[in-house]
Amino acid sequence: MNFLLERDAPFSKSIIWKLQRDYFEERGFDAWRSGEVPHYVTSNPRIAHAYAQMLVATYLDLVRSGFTNEQPLHIVELGGGSGRFAFYLLKQLEQLSKQHDIPPDSFKYILTDFTQANLDFWKVHPCLQTYIQDGRLDMAIYDTSDSSSIPLQIGGHEIQEGSLTLPIAVIANYLFDGIPHELYFFDRGESHRCHVKVNCEFDYLSGNSTAGEVLSGTYLRYRKEDSADESSGDAHVDALLSHYRNHLLNGYVLVPDLGFACIQRLQALSTSGILLLVSDKGHVTTEECFVSTPPSLARHGSFSLPVNFDAFRWYFESNGGSAFLPQPHHESIVTACYCSFDAPVATYHLANAYANHVGVCGPDDFFGVYTLLRDHPHLLELQHILSALRVSLFDCHQLNVFLPKLIELAPDFSQSEKKVVSQVLEQCWYNYFPLGENNDPISKMANLFYEIDEYPRAIHFFELSLSLYGKDQGTLYNLAACYFQSGSLEKSVKILQEILEAGYYPEADVLLKRCQAALMEQSTILI
Ligand SMILES: C[S@@+](CC[C@H](N)C(=O)[O-])C[C@H]1O[C@@H](n2cnc3c(N)ncnc32)[C@H](O)[C@@H]1O
């Protein structure tokens, strides 16, 4: 079946954007828990480290340029999604602030999204409690379409126009690729706005399909307006279109008109400017942004489009600001830094931080190497995995990927290797931000602790796994084996009996007999 969803609408007004919003509202936290919306590339300790470096650098530049820090530097994350990135960034900021002797309350992090369900999840997440309680973290609903203030749900006050005296720092990861854009077709110095017709395999109007299902079955057909554009109604967009027309390039180009409007609204909250850090997939140079066919939607639960990083560069530079962009040929994401400060600020530290942590080798390179290792575990020896985990800054997600290989290698570890592995496990655990995903590292970590003879830690992790994921016979058996190895025979017997009462489990039967024999031997010695 094929249903007509929309006959003809300007691209930025299409029904697809409403479906996108409905998708995030509908799925809430499950979008991340299920892995439907990819987020590892923008939510790992390494990318957070690069951002922390740029934020600390900005802080140092502002102090050097005479800004007084009566207020903290406010960092507003838009479309915060799972909250994992915020957790990593807060940790990295804490460490870097110590290294630079910056007081910990110099930064205030505001985690935002447009769905209350996400905020409700973050508010009670155990990993975020310390930051909430000491006031370093607050949360707010912020809708990039129209919010003009930030009402803080924990602090209770509202950040309004002119509230902030330091520049506002804004983070937008995987956000601009999924909010409305305008689409133009350029031909011989003329620009034409594009419209879409949307068909769908699902009957949206019947109300029997979810937004996710409808999105997965949509087909777009594009139409260019016959007459060339005169005015879009937005001065910034008009100036960009005129700039592009002067380039005499031909093809389709996405224009982030809503992105521009959102930056203006956020910038108005501060009396001294804005720093914008963005990671997304997209195009960096003007030439790359012009494509010969209309964009197709990349689908992953929600959908996304390539971000026009060049348009943001143009926006900032034409308003007296600066842009830091990577060399072309990035594979998965582009990390860009834009700033516009109202007073002269020497961006010496920021430029260095960008060059060192993004320009030379950045989040995209890190992700590229990670995927290579992830896809070839058979080539890895212990030292490769340890190096990968150190480079990842002890990322629990990566550990999870390498755990089966580590468990396989464990019987051959030397004593000193066991010690190093144990330390690395603890460091990764420190970075663990649970989302309740199915493929959780906890029981695998417990197995590895068992293999390296760290029975108390193994017991702790098996018990954690049982309390979080419910009773599993295999996990119970492993727990009993740990108790047996650490000499807690009665505890082992109790668990093994529980397993056998539930059904046939030959290994449990064998271990129970060994436990009973050992207990008998102990009582004979005592007599
Ligand atoms: C693709 S996810 C990215 C999440 C996270 N930043 C990351 O990198 O994994 C997009 C996020 O933006 C949020 N979002 C979508 N439209 C929005 C809007 N108009 N205003 C604010 N947030 C929005 C969604 O709820 C979702 O959390």
Coordinates of C-alpha atoms and ligand atoms in Angstrom, one line a residue:
M1 CA 0.0 0.0 0.0
N2 CA 1.1 3.5 -0.6
F3 CA -0.5 6.5 1.1
L4 CA 0.0 10.2 0.3
L5 CA 1.1 12.0 3.4
E6 CA 1.8 15.4 1.9
R7 CA 1.1 16.7 -1.5
D8 CA 3.4 19.7 -1.6
A9 CA 5.2 21.7 1.1
P10 CA 8.3 23.7 1.4
F11 CA 11.0 21.3 2.7
S12 CA 11.4 23.1 6.0
K13 CA 7.6 22.9 6.6
S14 CA 7.2 19.2 5.6
I15 CA 5.4 16.7 7.8
I16 CA 8.6 14.8 8.1
W17 CA 9.8 17.2 10.8
K18 CA 6.6 16.7 12.8
L19 CA 7.1 12.9 12.5
Q20 CA 10.7 13.4 13.7
R21 CA 9.5 15.2 16.8
D22 CA 6.8 12.6 17.5
Y23 CA 9.5 9.9 17.2
F24 CA 11.6 11.3 20.0
E25 CA 8.6 12.0 22.1
E26 CA 7.3 8.5 21.6
R27 CA 10.5 6.6 22.1
G28 CA 11.8 8.8 24.9
F29 CA 14.7 7.0 26.5
D30 CA 14.2 3.8 24.6
A31 CA 15.7 5.4 21.5
W32 CA 19.1 5.1 23.3
R33 CA 18.5 2.1 25.4
S34 CA 17.6 0.0 22.3
G35 CA 20.5 1.4 20.3
E36 CA 18.1 2.5 17.6
V37 CA 19.6 6.0 17.5
P38 CA 23.4 5.7 17.2
H39 CA 25.2 7.7 19.8
Y40 CA 28.6 6.2 20.6
V41 CA 30.5 8.4 18.2
T42 CA 29.2 11.6 20.0
S43 CA 29.0 10.1 23.5
N44 CA 32.4 8.7 24.6
P45 CA 35.1 9.9 27.0
R46 CA 37.5 10.8 24.2
I47 CA 35.1 13.3 22.5
A48 CA 34.2 14.7 25.9
H49 CA 37.9 15.2 26.6
A50 CA 38.3 17.3 23.4
Y51 CA 35.3 19.4 24.4
A52 CA 36.5 19.9 28.0
Q53 CA 39.9 21.0 26.6
M54 CA 38.1 23.7 24.4
L55 CA 35.9 24.8 27.3
V56 CA 38.8 25.2 29.7
A57 CA 40.8 27.0 27.0
T58 CA 37.9 29.4 26.4
Y59 CA 37.7 30.0 30.2
L60 CA 41.4 30.8 30.2
D61 CA 41.1 33.1 27.2
L62 CA 38.3 35.0 28.8
V63 CA 40.2 35.4 32.1
R64 CA 43.3 36.5 30.1
S65 CA 41.2 39.0 28.2
G66 CA 40.0 40.6 31.4
F67 CA 36.5 39.0 31.9
T68 CA 35.7 38.6 35.6
N69 CA 34.2 35.4 36.7
E70 CA 31.4 36.6 39.0
Q71 CA 29.2 34.0 37.2
P72 CA 30.3 30.5 36.1
L73 CA 30.7 29.8 32.4
H74 CA 27.3 28.4 31.5
I75 CA 27.5 25.3 29.2
V76 CA 24.2 24.5 27.6
E77 CA 23.9 21.1 25.9
L78 CA 21.1 21.0 23.3
G79 CA 19.3 17.7 22.6
G80 CA 21.2 16.0 25.4
G81 CA 19.7 12.5 24.5
S82 CA 21.0 9.8 26.7
G83 CA 22.9 12.2 29.1
R84 CA 26.1 10.1 28.6
F85 CA 28.0 12.9 27.0
A86 CA 27.2 15.3 29.8
F87 CA 28.4 12.7 32.4
Y88 CA 31.8 12.3 30.6
L89 CA 32.2 16.0 30.1
L90 CA 31.5 16.8 33.7
K91 CA 34.1 14.3 34.7
Q92 CA 36.7 15.6 32.3
L93 CA 36.0 19.2 33.3
E94 CA 36.5 18.3 36.9
Q95 CA 39.9 16.8 36.1
L96 CA 41.1 19.5 33.8
S97 CA 39.9 22.3 36.2
K98 CA 42.1 20.7 38.9
Q99 CA 45.1 20.6 36.6
H100 CA 44.6 24.3 35.7
D101 CA 43.8 25.3 39.3
I102 CA 40.4 26.6 38.2
P103 CA 37.7 26.5 41.0
P104 CA 35.2 23.7 40.4
D105 CA 32.2 26.0 40.4
S106 CA 33.6 28.0 37.5
F107 CA 31.5 25.9 35.1
K108 CA 27.7 25.3 35.2
Y109 CA 26.3 22.6 33.0
I110 CA 22.8 22.8 31.7
L111 CA 21.5 19.6 30.1
T112 CA 18.5 20.2 27.9
D113 CA 16.2 18.5 25.5
F114 CA 12.7 19.1 24.3
T115 CA 11.2 16.0 25.9
Q116 CA 10.5 15.9 29.6
A117 CA 11.0 12.1 29.6
N118 CA 14.7 12.6 29.0
L119 CA 15.0 15.1 31.8
D120 CA 13.1 12.8 34.2
F121 CA 15.6 10.0 33.4
W122 CA 18.6 12.3 34.0
K123 CA 17.3 13.7 37.2
V124 CA 17.3 10.3 39.0
H125 CA 20.3 8.8 37.2
P126 CA 22.8 7.7 39.9
C127 CA 25.9 8.9 37.9
L128 CA 24.6 12.5 37.8
Q129 CA 23.5 12.9 41.5
T130 CA 26.8 14.4 42.8
Y131 CA 26.8 17.1 40.1
I132 CA 23.1 17.9 40.7
Q133 CA 23.6 18.1 44.4
D134 CA 26.6 20.4 44.3
G135 CA 25.0 22.7 41.8
R136 CA 27.3 22.0 38.9
L137 CA 24.5 20.4 36.8
D138 CA 21.0 21.7 36.1
M139 CA 18.4 20.7 33.5
A140 CA 15.9 22.4 31.4
I141 CA 13.4 22.0 28.5
Y142 CA 14.9 23.8 25.6
D143 CA 13.2 23.5 22.2
T144 CA 15.5 24.7 19.4
S145 CA 12.4 25.7 17.4
D146 CA 11.2 28.4 19.6
S147 CA 12.6 28.6 23.2
S148 CA 13.9 32.0 24.1
S149 CA 14.8 31.4 27.7
I150 CA 16.1 28.5 29.8
P151 CA 13.9 27.6 32.8
L152 CA 16.1 25.6 35.2
Q153 CA 14.2 22.7 36.7
I154 CA 16.5 22.2 39.7
G155 CA 17.8 25.7 40.5
G156 CA 14.3 27.1 39.8
H157 CA 15.3 30.3 38.1
E158 CA 15.2 31.2 34.5
I159 CA 18.1 32.2 32.2
Q160 CA 16.6 35.1 30.1
E161 CA 17.8 37.6 27.6
G162 CA 21.0 39.3 29.0
S163 CA 21.2 37.1 32.2
L164 CA 24.7 35.8 31.5
T165 CA 27.7 38.1 31.7
L166 CA 30.2 35.6 30.4
P167 CA 29.7 34.2 26.9
I168 CA 27.3 31.2 26.7
A169 CA 28.9 27.9 25.6
V170 CA 26.5 25.8 23.6
I171 CA 27.0 22.1 22.7
A172 CA 25.0 20.6 19.8
N173 CA 25.9 17.0 19.0
Y174 CA 23.8 15.1 16.5
L175 CA 21.2 17.9 16.8
F176 CA 21.4 20.1 13.7
D177 CA 21.3 17.0 11.4
G178 CA 17.7 16.3 12.6
I179 CA 16.0 19.7 12.9
P180 CA 14.2 21.5 10.1
H181 CA 16.3 22.9 7.2
E182 CA 15.4 24.7 4.1
L183 CA 16.5 23.2 0.8
Y184 CA 17.5 25.3 -2.2
F185 CA 18.5 24.4 -5.8
F186 CA 21.1 26.7 -7.3
D187 CA 21.4 27.1 -11.1
R188 CA 23.4 29.7 -13.0
G189 CA 23.4 32.3 -10.3
E190 CA 19.7 31.8 -9.3
S191 CA 18.3 30.0 -6.2
H192 CA 15.0 28.1 -6.1
R193 CA 13.4 26.9 -2.9
C194 CA 12.5 23.2 -2.9
H195 CA 9.2 21.6 -2.0
V196 CA 8.5 17.9 -1.2
K197 CA 5.8 15.4 -1.8
V198 CA 5.7 12.7 0.8
N199 CA 4.4 9.2 0.3
C200 CA 4.3 6.4 2.9
E201 CA 3.9 2.7 3.1
F202 CA 1.9 3.1 6.4
D203 CA -1.4 4.8 6.8
Y204 CA -0.4 7.6 9.1
L205 CA -3.9 9.1 9.4
S206 CA -5.4 5.8 10.7
G207 CA -3.4 6.4 13.9
N208 CA -2.4 2.7 13.9
S209 CA 1.3 3.2 13.2
T210 CA 3.9 4.8 15.3
A211 CA 5.9 7.8 14.1
G212 CA 9.0 5.5 13.9
E213 CA 7.1 3.1 11.5
V214 CA 5.8 5.9 9.4
L215 CA 9.3 7.5 9.1
S216 CA 10.8 4.2 8.1
G217 CA 8.4 3.9 5.2
T218 CA 8.4 7.5 3.8
Y219 CA 9.4 8.4 0.2
L220 CA 10.2 12.0 -0.7
R221 CA 9.9 13.5 -4.1
Y222 CA 11.3 17.0 -4.6
R223 CA 10.1 19.9 -6.7
K224 CA 11.9 23.2 -7.3
E225 CA 9.9 26.4 -7.3
D226 CA 9.8 27.8 -10.9
S227 CA 10.6 31.4 -10.0
A228 CA 13.9 32.3 -8.5
D229 CA 13.9 33.4 -4.8
E230 CA 13.5 37.0 -3.8
S231 CA 13.4 36.9 -0.1
S232 CA 13.2 34.1 2.5
G233 CA 12.0 36.5 5.2
D234 CA 15.2 36.1 7.2
A235 CA 18.1 38.5 6.7
H236 CA 20.8 36.0 7.5
V237 CA 19.4 33.4 5.2
D238 CA 19.0 36.0 2.4
A239 CA 22.6 37.1 2.9
L240 CA 23.8 33.5 2.8
L241 CA 21.8 32.8 -0.4
S242 CA 23.3 35.8 -2.0
H243 CA 26.8 34.7 -1.0
Y244 CA 26.2 31.3 -2.5
R245 CA 24.7 32.8 -5.7
N246 CA 27.9 34.8 -6.1
H247 CA 29.9 31.6 -6.0
L248 CA 28.0 30.5 -9.2
L249 CA 27.9 26.9 -7.9
N250 CA 25.1 24.6 -9.1
G251 CA 23.2 22.0 -7.2
Y252 CA 21.2 21.4 -4.1
V253 CA 22.2 22.9 -0.7
L254 CA 20.7 22.6 2.7
V255 CA 20.4 25.9 4.6
P256 CA 20.1 25.6 8.4
D257 CA 17.6 28.5 8.8
L258 CA 16.3 27.2 12.1
G259 CA 19.9 26.6 13.3
F260 CA 20.7 30.3 12.7
A261 CA 17.6 31.4 14.5
C262 CA 18.4 29.1 17.5
I263 CA 21.9 30.5 17.7
Q264 CA 20.6 34.1 17.7
R265 CA 18.1 33.3 20.6
L266 CA 20.9 31.6 22.6
Q267 CA 23.4 34.3 22.0
A268 CA 20.8 36.9 23.3
L269 CA 21.0 35.2 26.7
S270 CA 24.5 36.5 27.2
T271 CA 25.8 40.1 27.1
S272 CA 29.2 38.9 25.8
G273 CA 28.8 36.4 23.1
I274 CA 28.6 32.7 22.3
L275 CA 30.9 29.6 21.8
L276 CA 29.3 26.8 19.8
L277 CA 30.7 23.3 19.7
V278 CA 29.1 20.9 17.2
S279 CA 29.7 17.3 16.2
D280 CA 27.7 15.9 13.4
K281 CA 27.9 14.3 10.1
G282 CA 28.1 16.8 7.3
H283 CA 30.0 18.9 4.8
V284 CA 32.8 21.4 5.6
T285 CA 33.6 23.3 2.5
T286 CA 31.3 25.3 0.3
E287 CA 31.9 23.0 -2.7
E288 CA 31.1 19.9 -0.6
C289 CA 27.8 21.4 0.4
F290 CA 26.5 21.7 -3.2
V291 CA 25.3 18.3 -4.3
S292 CA 23.8 17.2 -7.6
T293 CA 20.8 15.2 -6.2
P294 CA 18.5 16.2 -3.4
P295 CA 19.5 14.8 0.0
S296 CA 18.2 11.4 1.0
L297 CA 17.2 10.9 4.6
A298 CA 19.6 8.6 6.6
R299 CA 17.3 6.5 8.8
H300 CA 18.1 5.1 12.2
G301 CA 14.8 5.2 14.1
S302 CA 14.8 9.0 13.6
F303 CA 16.4 10.4 10.4
S304 CA 19.2 12.8 9.7
L305 CA 20.7 15.0 7.0
P306 CA 24.2 16.2 6.4
V307 CA 24.9 19.4 8.3
N308 CA 26.1 22.4 6.3
F309 CA 29.1 23.4 8.5
D310 CA 30.1 25.9 5.9
A311 CA 26.8 27.9 6.4
F312 CA 27.5 28.1 10.2
R313 CA 31.1 29.2 9.4
W314 CA 29.7 31.9 7.1
Y315 CA 27.2 32.9 9.7
F316 CA 29.8 33.4 12.5
E317 CA 32.4 35.0 10.3
S318 CA 30.0 37.5 8.7
N319 CA 28.9 38.5 12.3
G320 CA 32.5 39.2 13.4
G321 CA 33.2 35.7 14.8
S322 CA 35.5 32.9 14.1
A323 CA 35.2 29.3 13.0
F324 CA 37.5 26.3 13.6
L325 CA 36.9 23.4 11.2
P326 CA 38.7 20.2 10.5
Q327 CA 40.4 19.3 7.2
P328 CA 38.1 17.6 4.8
H329 CA 38.0 13.8 4.5
H330 CA 36.5 13.0 7.9
E331 CA 34.7 9.7 7.9
S332 CA 31.9 9.7 10.4
I333 CA 31.6 13.1 12.1
V334 CA 32.8 16.6 11.8
T335 CA 33.7 18.5 15.0
A336 CA 33.5 22.2 14.6
C337 CA 34.0 25.1 17.0
Y338 CA 32.5 28.5 16.3
C339 CA 32.7 31.7 18.5
S340 CA 31.5 35.2 18.5
F341 CA 32.5 37.4 21.5
D342 CA 31.3 40.9 22.0
A343 CA 34.5 42.2 23.5
P344 CA 37.9 41.4 22.0
V345 CA 39.0 38.0 23.2
A346 CA 42.3 36.6 22.2
T347 CA 41.4 33.0 21.4
Y348 CA 44.9 31.8 21.8
H349 CA 44.1 28.9 24.1
L350 CA 41.0 27.9 22.2
A351 CA 42.8 27.8 18.9
N352 CA 45.5 25.6 20.4
A353 CA 43.0 23.3 22.1
Y354 CA 41.1 22.9 18.8
A355 CA 44.2 22.2 16.8
N356 CA 45.5 19.6 19.4
H357 CA 42.3 17.8 20.3
V358 CA 40.3 18.0 17.0
G359 CA 42.4 19.4 14.1
V360 CA 45.4 17.1 14.2
C361 CA 43.6 14.1 15.5
G362 CA 40.1 14.3 16.8
P363 CA 36.9 12.4 17.7
D364 CA 36.4 11.2 14.1
D365 CA 39.9 9.6 14.0
F366 CA 39.3 8.0 17.4
F367 CA 36.1 6.5 16.1
G368 CA 37.7 5.3 12.9
V369 CA 40.4 3.4 14.8
Y370 CA 37.9 2.0 17.3
T371 CA 35.7 0.6 14.5
L372 CA 38.7 -1.1 13.0
L373 CA 39.6 -2.8 16.3
R374 CA 36.0 -3.6 17.0
D375 CA 35.6 -5.4 13.7
H376 CA 38.8 -7.5 14.0
P377 CA 38.9 -8.8 17.5
H378 CA 40.6 -12.0 16.3
L379 CA 43.8 -9.9 15.6
L380 CA 44.0 -8.5 19.0
E381 CA 46.4 -9.5 21.8
L382 CA 46.2 -8.2 25.4
Q383 CA 48.6 -5.3 24.8
H384 CA 46.5 -4.1 21.8
I385 CA 43.3 -4.1 23.9
L386 CA 45.0 -2.3 26.8
S387 CA 46.3 0.3 24.5
A388 CA 42.9 0.8 22.9
L389 CA 41.3 1.2 26.4
R390 CA 43.9 3.7 27.4
V391 CA 43.5 5.7 24.2
S392 CA 39.7 5.6 24.8
L393 CA 40.3 7.1 28.3
F394 CA 39.0 3.9 29.9
D395 CA 35.7 3.7 28.1
C396 CA 33.3 1.1 29.5
H397 CA 31.6 0.8 26.1
Q398 CA 34.8 -0.2 24.5
L399 CA 35.7 -2.5 27.3
N400 CA 32.3 -4.2 26.8
V401 CA 33.3 -4.8 23.1
F402 CA 36.6 -6.3 24.1
L403 CA 35.5 -8.3 27.1
P404 CA 34.8 -11.6 25.2
K405 CA 38.3 -11.5 23.8
L406 CA 39.8 -10.7 27.2
I407 CA 37.9 -13.6 28.8
E408 CA 39.3 -15.8 26.0
L409 CA 42.9 -14.7 26.6
A410 CA 42.6 -14.6 30.4
P411 CA 43.8 -18.2 31.1
D412 CA 47.3 -17.3 29.8
F413 CA 47.7 -14.0 31.7
S414 CA 50.8 -13.7 33.9
Q415 CA 50.4 -12.4 37.5
S416 CA 51.5 -8.9 36.5
E417 CA 49.1 -8.9 33.5
K418 CA 46.2 -9.9 35.8
K419 CA 47.1 -7.0 38.0
V420 CA 47.1 -4.5 35.1
V421 CA 43.8 -6.0 33.7
S422 CA 42.2 -5.6 37.2
Q423 CA 43.2 -1.9 37.4
V424 CA 41.9 -1.2 33.9
L425 CA 38.6 -2.9 34.7
E426 CA 38.2 -0.6 37.7
Q427 CA 39.1 2.5 35.7
C428 CA 36.5 1.6 33.0
W429 CA 33.9 0.9 35.7
Y430 CA 34.5 4.4 37.0
N431 CA 33.3 5.7 33.6
Y432 CA 30.2 3.5 33.5
F433 CA 27.0 5.3 32.7
P434 CA 24.2 2.6 32.6
L435 CA 21.3 3.0 30.2
G436 CA 19.8 -0.4 30.8
E437 CA 21.0 -1.7 27.4
N438 CA 20.6 -5.4 26.8
N439 CA 24.2 -6.0 26.1
D440 CA 25.5 -4.8 29.5
P441 CA 29.1 -5.3 30.6
I442 CA 28.4 -6.2 34.2
S443 CA 28.2 -10.0 34.0
K444 CA 31.1 -10.1 31.5
M445 CA 33.2 -8.0 33.8
A446 CA 32.3 -10.4 36.6
N447 CA 33.5 -13.3 34.4
L448 CA 36.8 -11.6 33.7
F449 CA 37.3 -10.9 37.4
Y450 CA 36.7 -14.5 38.1
E451 CA 39.2 -15.6 35.4
I452 CA 41.9 -13.4 36.9
D453 CA 41.2 -14.8 40.4
E454 CA 39.7 -11.6 41.8
Y455 CA 36.8 -13.4 43.5
P456 CA 35.5 -10.6 45.8
R457 CA 35.1 -8.3 42.7
A458 CA 33.6 -11.1 40.7
I459 CA 31.1 -11.7 43.4
H460 CA 30.2 -8.0 43.6
F461 CA 29.6 -7.8 39.8
F462 CA 27.6 -11.1 39.6
E463 CA 25.4 -9.9 42.4
L464 CA 25.0 -6.5 40.7
S465 CA 24.0 -8.3 37.5
L466 CA 21.4 -10.4 39.3
S467 CA 19.9 -7.4 41.0
L468 CA 19.7 -5.4 37.8
Y469 CA 18.8 -8.1 35.3
G470 CA 17.0 -10.6 37.5
K471 CA 17.8 -14.2 38.2
D472 CA 19.7 -16.0 35.5
Q473 CA 20.8 -19.6 36.1
G474 CA 24.2 -19.1 34.4
T475 CA 25.0 -16.0 36.5
L476 CA 23.8 -17.8 39.7
Y477 CA 26.1 -20.7 38.9
N478 CA 29.1 -18.4 38.3
L479 CA 28.3 -16.7 41.6
A480 CA 28.3 -20.1 43.3
A481 CA 31.6 -20.9 41.7
C482 CA 33.1 -17.6 43.0
Y483 CA 32.0 -18.4 46.5
F484 CA 33.5 -21.9 46.2
Q485 CA 36.8 -20.5 45.0
S486 CA 36.9 -18.0 47.8
G487 CA 36.1 -20.6 50.4
S488 CA 32.6 -19.5 51.2
L489 CA 31.2 -23.1 50.8
E490 CA 27.9 -22.6 52.6
K491 CA 27.0 -19.7 50.4
S492 CA 27.9 -21.7 47.4
V493 CA 25.8 -24.7 48.5
K494 CA 22.8 -22.5 49.1
I495 CA 22.9 -21.0 45.6
L496 CA 23.6 -24.4 44.0
Q497 CA 20.6 -25.9 45.7
E498 CA 18.4 -23.0 44.5
I499 CA 19.6 -23.7 40.9
L500 CA 18.9 -27.4 41.2
E501 CA 15.5 -26.9 42.6
A502 CA 14.6 -24.8 39.6
G503 CA 15.6 -27.6 37.1
Y504 CA 18.3 -29.8 35.7
Y505 CA 21.8 -28.2 35.7
P506 CA 24.6 -30.8 35.5
E507 CA 27.5 -28.4 36.3
A508 CA 25.6 -27.2 39.4
D509 CA 25.2 -30.8 40.5
V510 CA 28.9 -31.5 40.1
L511 CA 29.9 -28.4 42.0
L512 CA 27.4 -29.1 44.8
K513 CA 29.0 -32.5 45.3
R514 CA 32.5 -30.9 45.4
C515 CA 31.2 -28.3 48.0
Q516 CA 29.7 -31.0 50.1
A517 CA 32.8 -33.0 50.0
A518 CA 34.9 -30.0 51.0
L519 CA 32.6 -29.2 53.8
M520 CA 32.8 -32.8 55.0
E521 CA 36.6 -32.7 54.9
Q522 CA 36.5 -29.4 56.9
S523 CA 34.3 -30.9 59.6
T524 CA 36.5 -34.1 59.8
I525 CA 39.6 -31.9 60.3
L526 CA 37.8 -30.0 63.1
I527 CA 36.8 -33.2 64.9
Ligands
LIG1 C1 20.0 12.2 17.5 S1 19.7 12.7 19.1 C2 21.2 13.2 19.7 C3 21.4 13.0 21.1 C4 22.8 13.3 21.7 N1 23.1 14.7 21.5 C5 23.8 12.5 21.0 O1 24.8 13.0 20.4 O2 23.7 11.2 21.1 C6 18.8 14.2 18.9 C7 18.3 14.8 20.3 O3 17.8 16.0 20.0 C8 16.5 16.1 20.7 N2 15.7 17.1 19.8 C9 15.1 16.8 18.7 N3 14.5 17.9 18.2 C10 14.7 18.9 19.1 C11 14.3 20.2 19.3 N4 13.5 20.8 18.4 N5 14.7 20.9 20.4 C12 15.5 20.3 21.3 N6 15.9 19.0 21.2 C13 15.5 18.3 20.2 C14 16.0 14.7 20.7 O4 15.1 14.5 21.8 C15 17.3 14.0 20.9 O5 17.6 13.9 22.3

